[in-house]
Tab-separated table of C-alpha atoms in Angstrom:
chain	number	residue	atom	x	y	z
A	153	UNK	CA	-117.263	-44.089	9.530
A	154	UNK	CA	-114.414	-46.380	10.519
A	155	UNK	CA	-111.042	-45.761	8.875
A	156	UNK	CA	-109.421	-42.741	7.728
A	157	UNK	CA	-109.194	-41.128	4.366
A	158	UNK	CA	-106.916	-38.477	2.818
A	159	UNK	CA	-106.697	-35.243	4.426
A	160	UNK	CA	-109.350	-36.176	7.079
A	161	UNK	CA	-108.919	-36.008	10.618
A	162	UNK	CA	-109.190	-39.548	12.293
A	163	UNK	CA	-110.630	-40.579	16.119
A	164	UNK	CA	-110.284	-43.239	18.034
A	165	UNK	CA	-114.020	-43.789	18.937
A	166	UNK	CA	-117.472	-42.894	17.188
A	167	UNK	CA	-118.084	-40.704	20.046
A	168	UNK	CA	-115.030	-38.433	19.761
A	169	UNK	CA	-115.689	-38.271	16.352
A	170	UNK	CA	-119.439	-37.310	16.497
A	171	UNK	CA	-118.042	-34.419	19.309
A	172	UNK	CA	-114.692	-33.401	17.105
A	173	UNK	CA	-116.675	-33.467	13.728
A	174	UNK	CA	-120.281	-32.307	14.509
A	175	UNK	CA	-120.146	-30.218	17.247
A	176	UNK	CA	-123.377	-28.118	16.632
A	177	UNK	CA	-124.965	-31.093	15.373
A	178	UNK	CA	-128.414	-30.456	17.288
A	179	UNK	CA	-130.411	-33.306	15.476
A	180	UNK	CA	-128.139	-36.372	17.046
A	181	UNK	CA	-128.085	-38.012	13.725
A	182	UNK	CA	-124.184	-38.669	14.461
A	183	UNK	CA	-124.601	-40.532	17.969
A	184	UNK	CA	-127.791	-41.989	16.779
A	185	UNK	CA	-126.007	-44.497	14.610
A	186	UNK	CA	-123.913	-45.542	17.877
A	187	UNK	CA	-124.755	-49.099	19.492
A	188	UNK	CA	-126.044	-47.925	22.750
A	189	UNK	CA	-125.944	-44.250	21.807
A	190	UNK	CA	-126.533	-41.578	24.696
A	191	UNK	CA	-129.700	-40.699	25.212
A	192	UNK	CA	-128.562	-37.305	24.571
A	193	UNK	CA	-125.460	-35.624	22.186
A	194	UNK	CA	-122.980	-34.973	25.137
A	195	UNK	CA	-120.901	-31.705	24.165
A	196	UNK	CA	-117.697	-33.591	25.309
A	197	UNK	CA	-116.078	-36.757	25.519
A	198	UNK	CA	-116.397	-36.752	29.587
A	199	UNK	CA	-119.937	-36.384	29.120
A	200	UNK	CA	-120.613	-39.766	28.179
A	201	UNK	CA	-120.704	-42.436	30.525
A	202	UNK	CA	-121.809	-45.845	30.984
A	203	UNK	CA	-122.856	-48.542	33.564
A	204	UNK	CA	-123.283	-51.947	34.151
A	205	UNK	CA	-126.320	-53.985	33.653
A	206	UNK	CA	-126.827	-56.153	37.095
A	207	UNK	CA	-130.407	-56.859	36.320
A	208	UNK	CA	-129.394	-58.742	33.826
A	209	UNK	CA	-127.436	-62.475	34.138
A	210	UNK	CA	-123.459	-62.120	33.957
A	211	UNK	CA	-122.889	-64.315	30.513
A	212	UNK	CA	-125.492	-62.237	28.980
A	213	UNK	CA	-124.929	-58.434	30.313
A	214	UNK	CA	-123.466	-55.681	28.644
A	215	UNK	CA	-123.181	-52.014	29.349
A	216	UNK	CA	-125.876	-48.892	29.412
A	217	UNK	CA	-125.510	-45.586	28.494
A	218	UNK	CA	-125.812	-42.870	31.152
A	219	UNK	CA	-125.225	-43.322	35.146
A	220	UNK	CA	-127.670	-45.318	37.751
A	221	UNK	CA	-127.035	-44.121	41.698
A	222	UNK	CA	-125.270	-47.062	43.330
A	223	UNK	CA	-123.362	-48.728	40.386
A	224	UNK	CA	-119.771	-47.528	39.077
A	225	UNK	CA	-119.795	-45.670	35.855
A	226	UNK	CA	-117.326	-45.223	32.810
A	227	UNK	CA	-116.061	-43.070	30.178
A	228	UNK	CA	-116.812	-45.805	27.661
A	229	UNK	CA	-118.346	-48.984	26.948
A	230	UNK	CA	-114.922	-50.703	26.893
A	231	UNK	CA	-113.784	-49.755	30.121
A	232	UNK	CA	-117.229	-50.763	31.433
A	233	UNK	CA	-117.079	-54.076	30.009
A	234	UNK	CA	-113.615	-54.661	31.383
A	235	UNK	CA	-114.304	-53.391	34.814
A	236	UNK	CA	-117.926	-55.016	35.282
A	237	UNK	CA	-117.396	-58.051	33.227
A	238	UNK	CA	-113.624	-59.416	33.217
A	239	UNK	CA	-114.712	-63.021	33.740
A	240	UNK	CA	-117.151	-63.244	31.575
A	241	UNK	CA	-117.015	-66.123	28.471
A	242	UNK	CA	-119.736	-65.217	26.018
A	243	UNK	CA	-118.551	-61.880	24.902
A	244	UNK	CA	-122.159	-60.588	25.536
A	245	UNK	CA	-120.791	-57.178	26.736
A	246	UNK	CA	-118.247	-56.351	23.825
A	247	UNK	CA	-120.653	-58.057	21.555
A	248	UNK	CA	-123.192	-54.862	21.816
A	249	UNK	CA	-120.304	-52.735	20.905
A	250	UNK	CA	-120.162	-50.434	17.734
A	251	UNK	CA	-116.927	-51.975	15.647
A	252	UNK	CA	-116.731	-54.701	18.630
A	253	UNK	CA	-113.529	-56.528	18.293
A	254	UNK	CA	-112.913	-60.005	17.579
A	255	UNK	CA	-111.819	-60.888	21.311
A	256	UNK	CA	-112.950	-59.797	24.302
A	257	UNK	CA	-109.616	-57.773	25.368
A	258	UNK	CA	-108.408	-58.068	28.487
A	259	UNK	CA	-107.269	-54.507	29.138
């Protein structure tokens, strides 16, 4: 959950909690609540990666879990939209974001 409460450890993503939290968590009910959740529970944060859409029109693109031969990949969904998308005026990408912020951030 987003926040922090008393005596609790806090992350900065869903992810790194899910992995710091739940690590023998073998039913994926922690990354399952993640907008665009791995396809599988990674075992650490460098396992998860992400790639842009191209097949899909700029304004209305966002990021996919996992890696595809031939497009760059990222450690997170962020960093994806930023590196695939920096141009782009709808806020499509960051839209499909767990706890997406307010603005599309620039870096």
């Amino acid at each position: 959950l987003p926040g922090t409460m008393d005596g609790r450890p806090s992350f900065s993503t869903m992810a790194a909690c899910c992995i710091g939290s739940y690590p023998d968590q073998t039913s994926g009910a922690c990354f399952a609540g993640m907008a665009n959740a791995p396809s599988a529970a990674p075992s650490a944060l460098s396992d998860i990666k992400y790639y842009p859409d191209y097949d899909t029109d700029y304004e209305a693109a966002t990021c996919l879990p996992g890696t595809m031969d031939g497009r760059p990949s990222f450690s997170s969904m962020a960093a994806c939209c930023i590196g695939s998308y920096p141009d782009q005026t709808s806020g499509a990408c960051f839209a499909g974001m767990a706890n997406a912020p307010s603005a599309a951030p620039s870096s």
